[in-house]
Coordinates of C-alpha atoms in Angstrom, one line a residue:
M14 CA -43.6 228.3 126.9
A15 CA -40.2 228.7 125.2
E16 CA -37.0 226.8 125.8
V17 CA -33.6 228.4 126.3
K18 CA -31.0 226.0 124.7
V19 CA -27.3 225.7 124.7
P20 CA -26.3 227.3 121.4
E21 CA -23.7 226.0 118.9
L22 CA -20.4 227.4 120.1
A23 CA -17.6 225.9 118.0
E24 CA -17.0 222.7 116.1
S25 CA -14.7 221.4 118.8
I26 CA -17.1 222.1 121.7
S27 CA -20.0 219.8 122.3
E28 CA -20.8 220.4 126.0
G29 CA -20.1 222.6 128.9
S30 CA -20.8 223.0 132.6
I31 CA -23.2 225.6 134.1
A32 CA -21.0 227.9 136.1
Q33 CA -23.6 230.3 137.3
W34 CA -27.2 231.2 136.8
L35 CA -27.6 234.9 136.2
K36 CA -31.4 234.7 136.3
Q37 CA -33.5 232.8 138.8
P38 CA -37.0 231.4 138.4
G39 CA -39.6 234.2 138.6
D40 CA -37.1 236.8 137.1
H41 CA -38.2 238.8 134.1
V42 CA -35.9 238.4 131.1
E43 CA -35.7 240.4 127.9
K44 CA -34.7 239.0 124.5
G45 CA -30.9 239.1 124.2
E46 CA -30.4 239.3 128.0
Y47 CA -27.9 237.0 129.6
V48 CA -29.4 234.2 131.7
L49 CA -26.4 232.0 132.7
E50 CA -22.6 231.6 132.4
L51 CA -21.4 228.4 130.8
E52 CA -18.0 227.0 131.3
T53 CA -16.5 225.2 128.4
D54 CA -13.1 223.5 127.9
K55 CA -11.7 226.7 126.5
V56 CA -13.6 229.8 127.7
N57 CA -16.6 230.9 129.7
V58 CA -19.5 232.1 127.6
E59 CA -22.7 233.9 128.7
I60 CA -25.9 232.4 127.2
I61 CA -28.7 234.7 126.2
S62 CA -32.5 234.2 126.1
D63 CA -34.1 234.4 122.7
Y64 CA -37.4 235.3 124.3
T65 CA -39.0 238.0 126.5
G66 CA -41.0 236.8 129.4
T67 CA -40.6 235.2 132.9
L68 CA -38.0 232.6 133.5
S69 CA -40.3 229.9 135.0
E70 CA -37.7 227.2 135.8
H71 CA -34.2 225.9 135.4
L72 CA -33.8 222.5 133.8
A73 CA -30.3 222.0 135.0
E74 CA -28.4 223.1 138.1
E75 CA -25.1 224.9 138.6
G76 CA -22.3 222.4 138.1
D77 CA -24.3 220.2 135.7
T78 CA -22.9 219.2 132.4
V79 CA -25.1 220.1 129.4
Q80 CA -24.9 219.4 125.7
V81 CA -25.0 221.7 122.7
G82 CA -28.7 222.0 121.7
Q83 CA -30.0 220.9 125.1
A84 CA -32.8 222.8 126.7
I85 CA -31.7 224.3 130.0
A86 CA -34.5 226.7 131.0
I87 CA -38.1 227.5 130.3
V88 CA -39.3 231.1 129.6
D89 CA -43.0 231.9 129.9
E90 CA -43.6 234.5 127.2
N91 CA -47.0 235.3 128.6
G92 CA -45.6 235.7 132.2
S93 CA -44.6 238.8 134.1
A94 CA -42.2 238.6 137.0
A95 CA -43.6 241.8 138.6
A96 CA -47.2 240.7 138.3
A97 CA -46.7 237.1 139.6
P98 CA -46.3 237.8 143.3
K99 CA -49.2 240.3 143.3
A100 CA -51.6 237.8 141.7
E101 CA -50.8 235.1 144.2
A102 CA -51.2 237.2 147.4
P103 CA -55.0 237.8 147.4
K104 CA -55.7 234.2 146.4
V105 CA -54.5 232.7 149.6
E106 CA -58.0 232.2 151.0
E107 CA -59.2 230.8 147.7
A108 CA -56.3 228.4 147.6
K109 CA -57.2 227.0 151.0
A110 CA -60.9 226.6 149.9
E111 CA -60.0 224.7 146.7
P112 CA -57.1 222.4 147.5
A113 CA -58.2 219.7 145.0
K114 CA -58.1 222.1 142.1
T115 CA -54.5 223.1 143.0
E116 CA -53.4 219.5 143.2
Q117 CA -54.9 218.7 139.9
A118 CA -53.1 221.5 138.2
A119 CA -49.7 220.5 139.5
P120 CA -48.9 217.5 137.3
A121 CA -49.5 219.6 134.1
K122 CA -46.3 221.5 134.8
E123 CA -44.2 218.3 134.3
A124 CA -45.0 218.0 130.6
P125 CA -43.0 220.9 129.3
K126 CA -40.2 220.1 131.7
A127 CA -39.9 216.5 130.3
E128 CA -40.1 217.8 126.8
A129 CA -37.5 220.4 127.4
K130 CA -35.0 217.9 128.6
E131 CA -35.0 216.1 125.3
A132 CA -31.8 216.8 123.3
S133 CA -30.7 216.0 119.8
S134 CA -28.9 212.7 119.2
T135 CA -26.4 214.7 117.1
Q136 CA -24.9 216.6 120.1
Q137 CA -21.6 214.7 120.2
V138 CA -21.0 215.0 116.4
I139 CA -18.4 217.5 115.2
A140 CA -20.1 219.5 112.4
S141 CA -20.1 222.9 111.0
P142 CA -23.0 225.2 112.0
A143 CA -24.2 225.2 108.3
A144 CA -24.2 221.4 108.2
R145 CA -26.2 221.2 111.5
K146 CA -28.7 223.7 110.1
L147 CA -29.1 221.8 106.8
A148 CA -29.5 218.5 108.8
R149 CA -32.2 220.0 110.9
E150 CA -34.1 221.3 107.8
K151 CA -33.9 217.9 106.1
G152 CA -34.5 215.9 109.2
I153 CA -31.2 214.0 109.0
D154 CA -29.4 212.4 111.9
L155 CA -25.8 213.6 111.8
T156 CA -24.6 210.5 113.5
Q157 CA -25.7 208.5 110.4
V158 CA -23.9 210.8 107.9
P159 CA -20.8 209.4 106.3
V160 CA -17.9 211.9 106.3
A161 CA -15.0 212.4 103.9
D162 CA -13.1 214.9 106.1
P163 CA -9.9 213.3 107.6
L164 CA -10.7 215.2 110.8
G165 CA -14.1 213.6 111.1
R166 CA -16.1 216.8 110.7
V167 CA -19.5 216.7 109.0
R168 CA -19.7 219.3 106.2
V169 CA -22.6 220.6 104.2
Q170 CA -21.7 218.4 101.2
D171 CA -21.8 215.4 103.5
V172 CA -25.3 216.2 104.6
E173 CA -26.5 216.8 101.0
A174 CA -25.0 213.5 99.9
A175 CA -26.8 211.8 102.8
S176 CA -30.1 213.4 101.8
N177 CA -29.8 212.0 98.3
A178 CA -28.9 208.5 99.5
P179 CA -31.6 205.8 99.6
A180 CA -33.6 205.9 102.8
A181 CA -32.5 203.4 105.5
P182 CA -35.0 201.5 107.7
A183 CA -36.1 203.8 110.6
A184 CA -34.4 203.0 113.9
A185 CA -36.2 203.2 117.2
P186 CA -35.9 206.7 118.6
K187 CA -33.5 207.3 121.4
Q188 CA -34.1 209.5 124.3
A189 CA -31.2 211.8 124.9
P190 CA -29.8 211.8 128.5
A191 CA -30.7 214.7 130.8
A192 CA -28.0 217.0 132.1
K193 CA -25.2 215.1 133.9
K194 CA -25.3 215.9 137.6
A195 CA -22.2 217.2 139.2
A196 CA -20.2 214.5 141.0
A197 CA -20.8 214.1 144.7
P198 CA -18.1 215.9 146.8
V199 CA -15.2 213.9 148.1
E200 CA -15.5 213.2 151.9
V201 CA -12.4 213.5 154.0
N202 CA -12.4 212.9 157.7
D203 CA -9.6 215.3 158.5
D204 CA -10.1 219.0 159.2
R205 CA -6.6 219.8 158.0
I206 CA -7.5 218.8 154.4
E207 CA -9.4 221.1 152.2
V208 CA -11.3 219.6 149.3
V209 CA -11.6 221.8 146.2
K210 CA -13.4 220.7 143.1
M211 CA -11.4 221.2 139.9
T212 CA -13.0 223.6 137.4
R213 CA -14.0 222.2 134.1
R214 CA -11.0 223.9 132.4
R215 CA -8.6 222.4 134.9
Q216 CA -10.2 219.0 134.4
T217 CA -9.7 219.4 130.6
I218 CA -6.1 220.5 131.0
A219 CA -5.4 217.5 133.2
K220 CA -7.0 215.1 130.8
R221 CA -5.3 216.5 127.7
L222 CA -1.8 216.6 129.3
V223 CA -2.1 213.0 130.2
Q224 CA -3.6 212.1 126.8
V225 CA -0.9 213.8 124.8
Q226 CA 1.8 212.0 126.8
S227 CA 0.2 208.6 126.2
E228 CA -0.6 209.2 122.5
A229 CA 2.4 211.1 121.2
A230 CA 6.0 210.0 121.0
M231 CA 7.1 213.1 122.7
L232 CA 10.8 214.0 122.9
T233 CA 12.6 217.2 123.9
T234 CA 15.9 218.6 122.6
F235 CA 17.8 221.6 124.0
N236 CA 20.1 224.4 123.0
E237 CA 21.2 227.8 124.2
V238 CA 21.1 231.2 122.6
D239 CA 23.2 234.3 123.2
L240 CA 20.8 237.2 123.3
S241 CA 23.4 240.0 123.2
A242 CA 22.4 241.1 119.7
V243 CA 18.7 241.1 120.4
M244 CA 19.2 243.0 123.7
E245 CA 21.4 245.6 122.0
L246 CA 18.9 246.1 119.2
R247 CA 16.1 246.5 121.7
S248 CA 18.1 249.0 123.7
R249 CA 18.8 251.1 120.7
H250 CA 15.3 251.2 119.4
K251 CA 13.0 250.8 122.4
D252 CA 12.2 254.5 122.8
S253 CA 11.5 255.2 119.1
F254 CA 9.6 251.9 118.8
V255 CA 7.2 252.9 121.7
K256 CA 6.8 256.4 120.3
T257 CA 6.0 255.1 116.8
N258 CA 3.9 252.1 117.7
D259 CA 2.5 252.8 121.2
V260 CA 3.7 249.3 122.4
K261 CA 7.0 248.1 123.9
L262 CA 9.4 246.1 121.9
G263 CA 9.6 242.8 123.8
F264 CA 11.3 239.5 123.2
M265 CA 8.2 237.6 122.0
S266 CA 8.1 239.3 118.6
F267 CA 11.8 238.2 118.0
F268 CA 11.0 234.7 119.1
T269 CA 7.8 234.5 117.0
K270 CA 9.6 235.7 113.9
A271 CA 12.4 233.2 114.5
V272 CA 9.9 230.4 115.0
I273 CA 8.2 231.3 111.7
G274 CA 11.6 231.3 109.9
A275 CA 12.5 227.9 111.3
L276 CA 9.0 226.5 110.5
K277 CA 9.5 227.4 106.9
K278 CA 12.7 225.4 106.8
Y279 CA 11.2 222.5 108.7
P280 CA 7.5 222.4 107.8
L281 CA 6.7 219.1 109.5
L282 CA 6.9 220.9 112.8
N283 CA 3.9 223.0 111.5
A284 CA 1.9 219.9 110.7
E285 CA -0.7 217.7 112.4
I286 CA -1.3 213.9 112.5
Q287 CA -4.8 212.6 111.7
G288 CA -5.0 208.8 111.7
D289 CA -2.4 207.7 109.1
H290 CA -2.4 211.1 107.4
I291 CA -0.1 214.1 107.9
L292 CA -1.8 217.5 107.5
K293 CA 0.8 220.0 106.4
K294 CA -0.3 223.6 107.2
N295 CA 0.9 226.3 104.9
F296 CA 0.0 229.1 107.3
Y297 CA 1.5 230.2 110.6
D298 CA -1.0 230.7 113.5
I299 CA 1.3 230.8 116.5
G300 CA -0.1 230.0 119.9
V301 CA 1.3 231.9 122.9
A302 CA 0.8 230.3 126.3
V303 CA -0.6 232.6 129.0
S304 CA -1.0 231.8 132.6
T305 CA -4.2 232.8 134.3
D306 CA -5.8 232.1 137.7
E307 CA -8.0 229.4 136.2
G308 CA -5.2 227.7 134.3
L309 CA -3.0 227.9 131.2
V310 CA -4.6 229.1 128.0
V311 CA -3.1 229.4 124.6
P312 CA -4.5 232.3 122.5
V313 CA -3.4 232.4 118.9
V314 CA -1.7 235.1 116.8
R315 CA -3.2 234.6 113.4
D316 CA -1.1 234.8 110.2
A317 CA 1.9 235.8 112.3
D318 CA 4.2 235.6 109.2
R319 CA 2.3 238.6 107.7
K320 CA 2.6 240.8 110.8
S321 CA 5.2 243.3 111.7
F322 CA 7.1 243.3 115.0
A323 CA 4.8 245.9 116.3
E324 CA 1.6 244.1 115.2
I325 CA 2.8 240.9 116.9
E326 CA 3.6 242.7 120.2
K327 CA 0.2 244.4 120.2
N328 CA -1.6 241.2 119.3
I329 CA 0.2 239.3 122.1
S330 CA -0.4 242.1 124.6
D331 CA -4.1 242.3 123.8
L332 CA -4.6 238.5 124.0
A333 CA -2.8 238.4 127.4
V334 CA -5.0 241.1 128.8
K335 CA -8.1 239.4 127.6
A336 CA -6.9 236.0 129.0
R337 CA -6.3 237.4 132.5
N338 CA -9.7 239.2 132.4
N339 CA -11.4 236.0 131.3
K340 CA -12.6 237.8 128.1
L341 CA -11.1 235.5 125.5
G342 CA -13.5 234.3 122.8
L343 CA -13.5 230.9 121.1
S344 CA -12.0 232.5 118.0
D345 CA -9.0 233.6 120.0
L346 CA -8.2 230.0 121.1
S347 CA -9.2 227.8 118.1
G348 CA -6.6 226.5 115.7
G349 CA -3.0 227.2 116.2
T350 CA -0.2 225.4 114.3
F351 CA 2.7 225.8 116.8
T352 CA 3.0 227.0 120.4
I353 CA 5.5 229.2 122.3
T354 CA 5.6 229.0 126.1
N355 CA 7.8 231.3 128.3
G356 CA 8.6 229.8 131.7
G357 CA 11.3 232.4 132.0
T358 CA 8.7 234.9 133.2
F359 CA 8.4 232.8 136.4
G360 CA 12.2 232.3 136.7
S361 CA 12.4 228.8 135.1
L362 CA 15.9 228.0 134.0
L363 CA 15.1 224.8 132.1
S364 CA 12.0 222.7 131.4
T365 CA 10.5 220.2 129.1
P366 CA 7.2 221.7 127.7
I367 CA 4.3 219.3 126.9
L368 CA 2.8 219.4 123.4
N369 CA -0.4 221.3 122.8
A370 CA -2.2 218.6 120.9
P371 CA -2.8 218.2 118.0
Q372 CA 0.3 220.3 117.3
V373 CA 3.5 218.4 117.0
G374 CA 5.9 221.1 118.3
I375 CA 6.3 223.5 121.2
L376 CA 9.1 225.9 122.0
G377 CA 10.0 226.6 125.6
M378 CA 11.7 229.9 126.4
H379 CA 13.4 230.4 129.8
T380 CA 14.9 233.0 132.0
I381 CA 17.9 235.0 130.8
K382 CA 21.0 234.5 132.9
T383 CA 24.4 236.3 132.5
R384 CA 27.0 233.6 132.2
P385 CA 30.7 233.4 131.2
I386 CA 30.9 232.2 127.6
A387 CA 33.9 231.4 125.5
V388 CA 34.0 233.9 122.6
G389 CA 36.9 233.0 120.4
D390 CA 39.9 233.0 122.8
Q391 CA 38.2 235.2 125.3
I392 CA 35.8 234.6 128.2
E393 CA 32.9 237.1 128.2
N394 CA 29.8 237.5 130.3
R395 CA 26.8 237.1 127.9
P396 CA 23.0 237.1 128.4
M397 CA 22.1 233.4 127.8
M398 CA 18.8 231.6 127.5
Y399 CA 18.2 227.9 127.4
L400 CA 15.8 226.8 124.7
A401 CA 13.7 223.6 124.7
L402 CA 11.8 222.1 121.8
S403 CA 9.4 219.3 122.5
Y404 CA 8.2 217.5 119.4
D405 CA 6.3 214.4 118.2
H406 CA 8.8 211.9 117.1
R407 CA 6.1 210.1 115.1
I408 CA 6.6 212.5 112.2
V409 CA 9.6 214.7 113.3
D410 CA 13.0 213.0 113.4
G411 CA 15.8 214.2 115.6
K412 CA 17.7 215.7 112.7
E413 CA 14.8 218.1 111.9
A414 CA 14.2 218.9 115.5
V415 CA 17.8 219.8 116.2
G416 CA 18.0 221.7 112.9
F417 CA 14.9 223.7 113.8
L418 CA 16.3 224.7 117.2
V419 CA 19.7 225.6 115.6
A420 CA 17.9 227.8 113.0
I421 CA 16.1 229.7 115.8
K422 CA 19.4 230.2 117.7
D423 CA 21.2 231.5 114.5
M424 CA 18.4 234.0 113.7
L425 CA 18.3 235.3 117.3
E426 CA 22.1 235.7 117.4
D427 CA 21.9 237.6 114.1
P428 CA 18.6 239.4 114.2
E429 CA 18.9 240.8 110.8
Q430 CA 18.1 237.4 109.5
L431 CA 14.6 237.8 111.0
L432 CA 13.8 240.4 108.4
L433 CA 14.6 238.0 105.6
Q434 CA 13.3 234.7 107.0
G435 CA 10.7 235.5 109.7

């Protein structure tokens, strides 16, 4: 008998919910074949079997919460799904004649099931895959490893240091909890009310939105930008841009470049708070909020400062398609130093975006409206957009926040600056 376990997915993911079993007990599975779909806080991932044989039983049900490293199914490497029904049919008479033998054999099946439900006591620890592997090889409990990383992550050097430390008195072994069962459905005595269980992702979104508002000193400042120059530039170059790069020249590349230029001037908006430390990030991984049927996700454009307008547009377009097709990987969502969200695609005129923790800044774009604007002594109709910057006042003061937004406004109203500063 072999166990199918929840693999290590990413440092920030320690558990998930079983969304759907793709293989049922009695089904034949090949090594590398998908057996279930696991829903995590960020993406849905399909878990494979590392063994060939017959899936003999599920150790957790759909909707259950399971931990990284936990056994979730048993594969009988000596079994055959096709042969199993045929072997049982002719033995019906024999089974009736020997009921005692059958009853004696039944309890033996419980042993592997009980063993399979045991999970490592290190499941909740955030550690690199290399550190987890080394800890397993040395028999070290990751929960007992002192860490030096300000983020609390266990690294290889921490495990090595712990292995060289004097041995501590052995503690009584703990039995890891089994899979958490899905909560009982809410009962409502009214036919007009439909009860729908939130997906794991929606639960996570709800929890984090409340958490960031209770932990961060969040404040929002506003400005407006005249997009006449950007729209004129797009109009002049849109055909040649598509012909050369096979992608449309949208607004997002302009705003991404402007954000990068402003972040270079005001680096604290590209930072992160960890305890009483500030982590200043000297790279620009820009998150772009994408709305999907299952909720908002924020895939990341890596090293956006090193990308051209065309590369940014292609990157954003590819990520948006993957998000809407539920094909985003963990690498597409991890990290991110600053986020841009565009409520204007839905017609929003003005909003106060919520921070994407642990980031300390998020820019909100909105719909473009033609409005009369005073230009010198004249009144002209101009394409205007309201901009909103939400920021964490714990490390970003109002002066920096306002300056950041003004810098974005200035670069967008004079797009040539984007080539120099973005």
